[in-house]
Structures are given as structure tokens and as C-alpha cells.
mmCIF file with all atom_site columns, C-alpha atoms in Angstrom:
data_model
loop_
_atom_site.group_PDB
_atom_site.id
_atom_site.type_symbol
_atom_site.label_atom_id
_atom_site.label_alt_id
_atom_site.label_comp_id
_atom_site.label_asym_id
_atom_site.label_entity_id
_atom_site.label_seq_id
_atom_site.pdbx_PDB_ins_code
_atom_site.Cartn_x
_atom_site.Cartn_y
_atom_site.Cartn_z
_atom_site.occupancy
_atom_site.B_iso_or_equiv
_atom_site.pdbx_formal_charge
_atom_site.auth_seq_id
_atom_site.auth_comp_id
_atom_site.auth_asym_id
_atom_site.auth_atom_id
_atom_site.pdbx_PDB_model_num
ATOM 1   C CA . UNK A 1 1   ? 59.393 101.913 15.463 1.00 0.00 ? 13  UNK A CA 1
ATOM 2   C CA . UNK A 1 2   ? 62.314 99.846  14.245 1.00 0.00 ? 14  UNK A CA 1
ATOM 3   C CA . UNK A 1 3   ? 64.379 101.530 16.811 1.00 0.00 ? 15  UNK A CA 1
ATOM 4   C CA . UNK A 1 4   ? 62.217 100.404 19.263 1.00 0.00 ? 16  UNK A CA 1
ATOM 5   C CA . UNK A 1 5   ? 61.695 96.341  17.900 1.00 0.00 ? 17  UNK A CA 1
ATOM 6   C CA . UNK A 1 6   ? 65.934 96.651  17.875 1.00 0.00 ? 18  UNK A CA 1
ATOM 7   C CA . UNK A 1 7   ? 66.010 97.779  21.669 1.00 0.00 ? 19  UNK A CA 1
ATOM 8   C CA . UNK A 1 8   ? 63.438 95.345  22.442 1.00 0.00 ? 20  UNK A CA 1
ATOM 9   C CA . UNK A 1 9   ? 65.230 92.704  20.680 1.00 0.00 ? 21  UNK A CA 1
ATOM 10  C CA . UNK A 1 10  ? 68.573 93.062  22.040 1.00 0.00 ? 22  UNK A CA 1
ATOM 11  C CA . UNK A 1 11  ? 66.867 93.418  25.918 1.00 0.00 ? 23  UNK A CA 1
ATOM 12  C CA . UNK A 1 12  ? 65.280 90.363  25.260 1.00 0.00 ? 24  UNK A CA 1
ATOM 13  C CA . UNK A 1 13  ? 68.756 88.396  24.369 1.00 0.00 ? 25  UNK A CA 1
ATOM 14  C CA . UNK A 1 14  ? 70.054 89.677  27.146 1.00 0.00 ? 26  UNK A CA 1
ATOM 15  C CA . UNK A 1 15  ? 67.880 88.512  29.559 1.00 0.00 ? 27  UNK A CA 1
ATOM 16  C CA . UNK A 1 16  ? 68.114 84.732  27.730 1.00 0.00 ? 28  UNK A CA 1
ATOM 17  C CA . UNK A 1 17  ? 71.719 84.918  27.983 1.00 0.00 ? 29  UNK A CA 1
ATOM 18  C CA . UNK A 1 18  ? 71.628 86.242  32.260 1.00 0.00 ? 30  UNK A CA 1
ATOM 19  C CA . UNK A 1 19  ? 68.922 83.141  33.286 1.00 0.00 ? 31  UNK A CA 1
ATOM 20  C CA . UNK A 1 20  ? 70.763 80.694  31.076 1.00 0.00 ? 32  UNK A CA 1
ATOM 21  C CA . UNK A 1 21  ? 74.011 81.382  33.204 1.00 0.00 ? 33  UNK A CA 1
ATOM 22  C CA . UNK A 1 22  ? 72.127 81.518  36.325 1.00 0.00 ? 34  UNK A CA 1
ATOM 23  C CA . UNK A 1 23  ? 71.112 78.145  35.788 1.00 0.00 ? 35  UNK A CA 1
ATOM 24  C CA . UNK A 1 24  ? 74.364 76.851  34.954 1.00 0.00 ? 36  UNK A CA 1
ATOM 25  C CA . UNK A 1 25  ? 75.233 75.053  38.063 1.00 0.00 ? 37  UNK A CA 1
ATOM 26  C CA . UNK A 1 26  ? 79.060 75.888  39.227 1.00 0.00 ? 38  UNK A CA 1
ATOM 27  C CA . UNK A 1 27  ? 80.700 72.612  40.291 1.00 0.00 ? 39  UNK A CA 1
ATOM 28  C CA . UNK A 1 28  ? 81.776 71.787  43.291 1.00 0.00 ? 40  UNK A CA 1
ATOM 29  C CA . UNK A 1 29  ? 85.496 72.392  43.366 1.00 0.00 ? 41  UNK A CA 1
ATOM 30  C CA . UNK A 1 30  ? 85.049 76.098  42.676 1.00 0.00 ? 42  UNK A CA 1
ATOM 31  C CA . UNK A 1 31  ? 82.145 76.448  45.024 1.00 0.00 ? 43  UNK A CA 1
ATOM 32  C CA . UNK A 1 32  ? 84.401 74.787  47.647 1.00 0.00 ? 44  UNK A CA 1
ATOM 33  C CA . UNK A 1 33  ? 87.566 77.368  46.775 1.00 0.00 ? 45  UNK A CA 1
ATOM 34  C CA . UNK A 1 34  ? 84.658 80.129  46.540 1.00 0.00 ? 46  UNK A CA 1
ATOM 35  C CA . UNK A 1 35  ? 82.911 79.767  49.798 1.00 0.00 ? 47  UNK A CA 1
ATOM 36  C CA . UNK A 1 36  ? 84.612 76.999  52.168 1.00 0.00 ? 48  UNK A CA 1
ATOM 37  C CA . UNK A 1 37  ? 87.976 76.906  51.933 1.00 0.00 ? 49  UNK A CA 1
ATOM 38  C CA . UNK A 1 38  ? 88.684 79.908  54.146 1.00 0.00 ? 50  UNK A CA 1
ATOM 39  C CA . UNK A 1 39  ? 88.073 77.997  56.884 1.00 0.00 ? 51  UNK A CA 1
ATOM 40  C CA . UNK A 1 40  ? 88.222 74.351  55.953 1.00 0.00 ? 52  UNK A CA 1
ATOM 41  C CA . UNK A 1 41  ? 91.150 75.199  54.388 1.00 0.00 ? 53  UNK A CA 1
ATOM 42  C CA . UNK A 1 42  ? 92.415 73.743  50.831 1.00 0.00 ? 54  UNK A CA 1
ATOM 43  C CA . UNK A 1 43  ? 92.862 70.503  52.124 1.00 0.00 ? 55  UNK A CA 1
ATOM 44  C CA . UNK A 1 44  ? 90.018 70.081  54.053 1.00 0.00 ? 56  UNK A CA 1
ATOM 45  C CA . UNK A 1 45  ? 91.447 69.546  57.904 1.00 0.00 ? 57  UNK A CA 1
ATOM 46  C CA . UNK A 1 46  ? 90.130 73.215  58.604 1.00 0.00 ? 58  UNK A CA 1
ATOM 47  C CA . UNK A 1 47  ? 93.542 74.481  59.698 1.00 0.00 ? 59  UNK A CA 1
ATOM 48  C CA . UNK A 1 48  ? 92.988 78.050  58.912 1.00 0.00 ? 60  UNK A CA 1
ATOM 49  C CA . UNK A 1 49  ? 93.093 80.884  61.236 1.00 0.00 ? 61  UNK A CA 1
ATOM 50  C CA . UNK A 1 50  ? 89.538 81.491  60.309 1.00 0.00 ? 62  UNK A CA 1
ATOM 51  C CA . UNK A 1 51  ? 89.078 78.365  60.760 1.00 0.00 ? 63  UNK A CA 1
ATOM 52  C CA . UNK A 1 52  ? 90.922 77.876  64.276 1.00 0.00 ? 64  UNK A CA 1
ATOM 53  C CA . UNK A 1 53  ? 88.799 80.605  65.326 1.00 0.00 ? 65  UNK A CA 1
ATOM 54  C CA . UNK A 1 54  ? 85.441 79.411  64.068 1.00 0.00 ? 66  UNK A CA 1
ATOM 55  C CA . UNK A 1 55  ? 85.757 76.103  65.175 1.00 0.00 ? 67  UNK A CA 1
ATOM 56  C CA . UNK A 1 56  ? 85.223 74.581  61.995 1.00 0.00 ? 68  UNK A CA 1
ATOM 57  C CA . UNK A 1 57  ? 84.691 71.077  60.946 1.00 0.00 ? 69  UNK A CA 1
ATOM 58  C CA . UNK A 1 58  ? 87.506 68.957  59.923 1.00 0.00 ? 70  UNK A CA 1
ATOM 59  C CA . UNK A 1 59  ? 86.068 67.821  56.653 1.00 0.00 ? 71  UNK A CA 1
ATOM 60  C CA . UNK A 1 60  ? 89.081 64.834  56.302 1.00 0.00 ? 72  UNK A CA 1
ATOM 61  C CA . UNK A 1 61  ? 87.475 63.489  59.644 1.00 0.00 ? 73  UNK A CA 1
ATOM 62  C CA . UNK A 1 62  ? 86.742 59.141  59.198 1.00 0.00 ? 74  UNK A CA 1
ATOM 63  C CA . UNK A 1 63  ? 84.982 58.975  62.205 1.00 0.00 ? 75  UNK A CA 1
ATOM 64  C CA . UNK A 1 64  ? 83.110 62.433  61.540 1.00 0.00 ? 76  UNK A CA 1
ATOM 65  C CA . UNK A 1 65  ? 81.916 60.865  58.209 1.00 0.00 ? 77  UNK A CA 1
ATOM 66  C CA . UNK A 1 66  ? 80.632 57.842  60.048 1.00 0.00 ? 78  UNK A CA 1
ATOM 67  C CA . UNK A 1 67  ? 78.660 59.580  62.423 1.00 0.00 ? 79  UNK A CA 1
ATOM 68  C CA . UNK A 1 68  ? 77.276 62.040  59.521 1.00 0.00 ? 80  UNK A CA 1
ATOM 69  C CA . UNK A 1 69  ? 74.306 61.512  57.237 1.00 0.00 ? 81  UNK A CA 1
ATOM 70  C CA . UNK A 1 70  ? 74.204 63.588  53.927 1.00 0.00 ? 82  UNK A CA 1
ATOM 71  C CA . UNK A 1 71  ? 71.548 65.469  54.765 1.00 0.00 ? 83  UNK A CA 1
ATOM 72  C CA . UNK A 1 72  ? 72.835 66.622  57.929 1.00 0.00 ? 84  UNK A CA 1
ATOM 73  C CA . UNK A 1 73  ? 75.587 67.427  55.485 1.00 0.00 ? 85  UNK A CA 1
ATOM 74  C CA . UNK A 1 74  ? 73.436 69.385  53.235 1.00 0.00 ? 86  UNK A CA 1
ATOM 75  C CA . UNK A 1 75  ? 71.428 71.218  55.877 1.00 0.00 ? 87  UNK A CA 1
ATOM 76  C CA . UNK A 1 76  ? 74.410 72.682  57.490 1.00 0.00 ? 88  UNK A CA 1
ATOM 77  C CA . UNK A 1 77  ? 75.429 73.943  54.329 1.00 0.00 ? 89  UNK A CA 1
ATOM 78  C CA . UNK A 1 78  ? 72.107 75.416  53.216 1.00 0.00 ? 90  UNK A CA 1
ATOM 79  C CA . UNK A 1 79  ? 71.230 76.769  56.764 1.00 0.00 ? 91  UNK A CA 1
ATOM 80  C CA . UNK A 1 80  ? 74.385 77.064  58.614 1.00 0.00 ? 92  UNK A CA 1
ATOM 81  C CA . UNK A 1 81  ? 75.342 75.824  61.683 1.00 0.00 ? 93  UNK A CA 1
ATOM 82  C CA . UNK A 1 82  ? 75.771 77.375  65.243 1.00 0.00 ? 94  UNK A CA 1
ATOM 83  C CA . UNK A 1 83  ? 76.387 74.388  67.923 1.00 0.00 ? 95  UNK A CA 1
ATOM 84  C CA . UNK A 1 84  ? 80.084 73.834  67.527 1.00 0.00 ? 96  UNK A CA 1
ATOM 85  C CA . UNK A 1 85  ? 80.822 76.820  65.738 1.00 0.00 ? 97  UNK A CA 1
ATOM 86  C CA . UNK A 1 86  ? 79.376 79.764  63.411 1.00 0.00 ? 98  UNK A CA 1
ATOM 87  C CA . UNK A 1 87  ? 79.216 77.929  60.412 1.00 0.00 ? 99  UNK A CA 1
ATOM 88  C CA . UNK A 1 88  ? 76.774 80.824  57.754 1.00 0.00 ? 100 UNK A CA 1
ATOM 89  C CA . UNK A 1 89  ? 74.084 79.370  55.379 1.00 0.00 ? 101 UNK A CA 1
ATOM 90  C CA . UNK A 1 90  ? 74.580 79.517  51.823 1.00 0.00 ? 102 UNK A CA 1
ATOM 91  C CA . UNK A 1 91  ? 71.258 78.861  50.827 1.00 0.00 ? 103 UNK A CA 1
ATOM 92  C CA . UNK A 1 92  ? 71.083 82.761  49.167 1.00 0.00 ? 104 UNK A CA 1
ATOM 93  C CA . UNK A 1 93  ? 74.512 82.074  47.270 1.00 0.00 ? 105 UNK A CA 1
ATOM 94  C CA . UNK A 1 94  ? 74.324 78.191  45.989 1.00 0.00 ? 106 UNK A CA 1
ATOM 95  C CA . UNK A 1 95  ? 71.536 76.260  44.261 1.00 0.00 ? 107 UNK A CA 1
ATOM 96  C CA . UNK A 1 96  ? 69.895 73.296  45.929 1.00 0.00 ? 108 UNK A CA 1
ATOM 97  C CA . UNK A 1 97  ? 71.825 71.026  43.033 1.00 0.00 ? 109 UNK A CA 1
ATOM 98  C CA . UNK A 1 98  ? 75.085 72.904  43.977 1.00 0.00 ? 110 UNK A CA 1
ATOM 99  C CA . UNK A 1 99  ? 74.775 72.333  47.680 1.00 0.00 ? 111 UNK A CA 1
ATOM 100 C CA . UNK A 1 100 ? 73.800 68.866  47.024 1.00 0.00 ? 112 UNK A CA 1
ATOM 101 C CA . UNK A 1 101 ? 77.507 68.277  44.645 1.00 0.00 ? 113 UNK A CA 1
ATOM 102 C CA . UNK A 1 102 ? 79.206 69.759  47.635 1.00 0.00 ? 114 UNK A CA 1
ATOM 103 C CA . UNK A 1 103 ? 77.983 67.334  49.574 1.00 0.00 ? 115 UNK A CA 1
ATOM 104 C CA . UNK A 1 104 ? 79.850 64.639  47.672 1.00 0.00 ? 116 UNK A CA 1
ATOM 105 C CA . UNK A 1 105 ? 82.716 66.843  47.378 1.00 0.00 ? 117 UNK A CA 1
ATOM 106 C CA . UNK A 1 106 ? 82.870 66.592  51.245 1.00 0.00 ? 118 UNK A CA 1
ATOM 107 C CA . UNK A 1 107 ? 82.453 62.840  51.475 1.00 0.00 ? 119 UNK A CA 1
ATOM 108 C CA . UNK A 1 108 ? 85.463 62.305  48.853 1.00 0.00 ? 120 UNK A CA 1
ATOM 109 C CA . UNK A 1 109 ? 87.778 64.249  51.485 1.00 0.00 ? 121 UNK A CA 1
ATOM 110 C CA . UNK A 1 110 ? 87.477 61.554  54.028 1.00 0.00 ? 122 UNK A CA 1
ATOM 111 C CA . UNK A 1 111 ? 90.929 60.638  55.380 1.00 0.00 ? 123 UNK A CA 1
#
């Protein structure tokens, strides 16, 4: 029996510890160097050669950011994009708040 309240026990902090770092949100900068930057590139101006090929945005872009709402912004991240390029959703590998801090990540790369 004791064995059994000690397994249960340590399953049970376990599981606490997993959800609380699921719901740690990542910030922004490491989501960007995690998932973007292979074809926006480090900088932004989406100079890759994944990003040559894809077409991708040029996230340093002053008119682009005029012409650009956040949620636009948002949605593109969360369900991808396929008019100007192929552009994958991330809406099974970020959190709403996370896509939502990338968002302002973006709009501070404006040239």
C-alpha cells in the first residue's frame, strides 16, 4: 500500500511539474530563432536560401508594415500562408499568447 501512495505521489508531481512548463509561455526571441528565422533570416530581410526559395516576407519591410494589420499578422502565423509563398501554420507548435508576442516581435523589425 505505501508503495503504491509513493508511486502515486511521485506520478502526480510529475504531471504538476509537465503542465506548469507547458504553460510557461517561451518569448518571442527564441520562438523567432526556433521557428522563423530559417527563412526570415536573423535579421529579418528573409535573405535565406530557404527563404529565397519560399518567397518569404521581408519582415524589415516600412511600407509592408503600413499596409499590415496585426491580425493579419497573427493569422498568417497561426494558419500559414499560401498566396505569395508557402508560409506553414504554427498554430500546433505556439500558444495563442506566443503567437500574439511574435507579433510585436515582427513590428519592432521595421526598417
Amino acid at each position: 500500500m505505501r508503495l503504491c501512495l509513493v508511486v502515486f505521489f511521485v506520478a502526480c508531481l510529475a504531471m504538476i511539474a509537465v503542465a506548469a512548463n507547458n504553460n510557461r509561455a517561451r518569448s518571442a526571441p527564441v520562438l523567432y530563432r526556433k521557428y522563423c528565422v530559417s527563412c526570415h533570416g536573423s535579421d529579418g530581410r528573409a535573405q535565406t536560401s530557404k527563404g529565397k526559395f519560399s518567397h518569404a516576407r521581408d519582415l524589415t519591410d516600412a511600407q509592408w508594415h503600413e499596409d499590415v494589420s496585426d491580425e493579419r499578422i497573427f493569422n498568417s502565423i497561426m494558419n500559414g500562408r499560401n498566396v505569395r509563398g508557402n508560409m506553414p501554420s504554427f498554430s500546433d507548435k505556439i500558444s495563442q499568447a506566443e503567437a500574439e508576442s511574435l507579433v510585436s516581435f515582427v513590428r519592432r523589425m521595421r526598417g
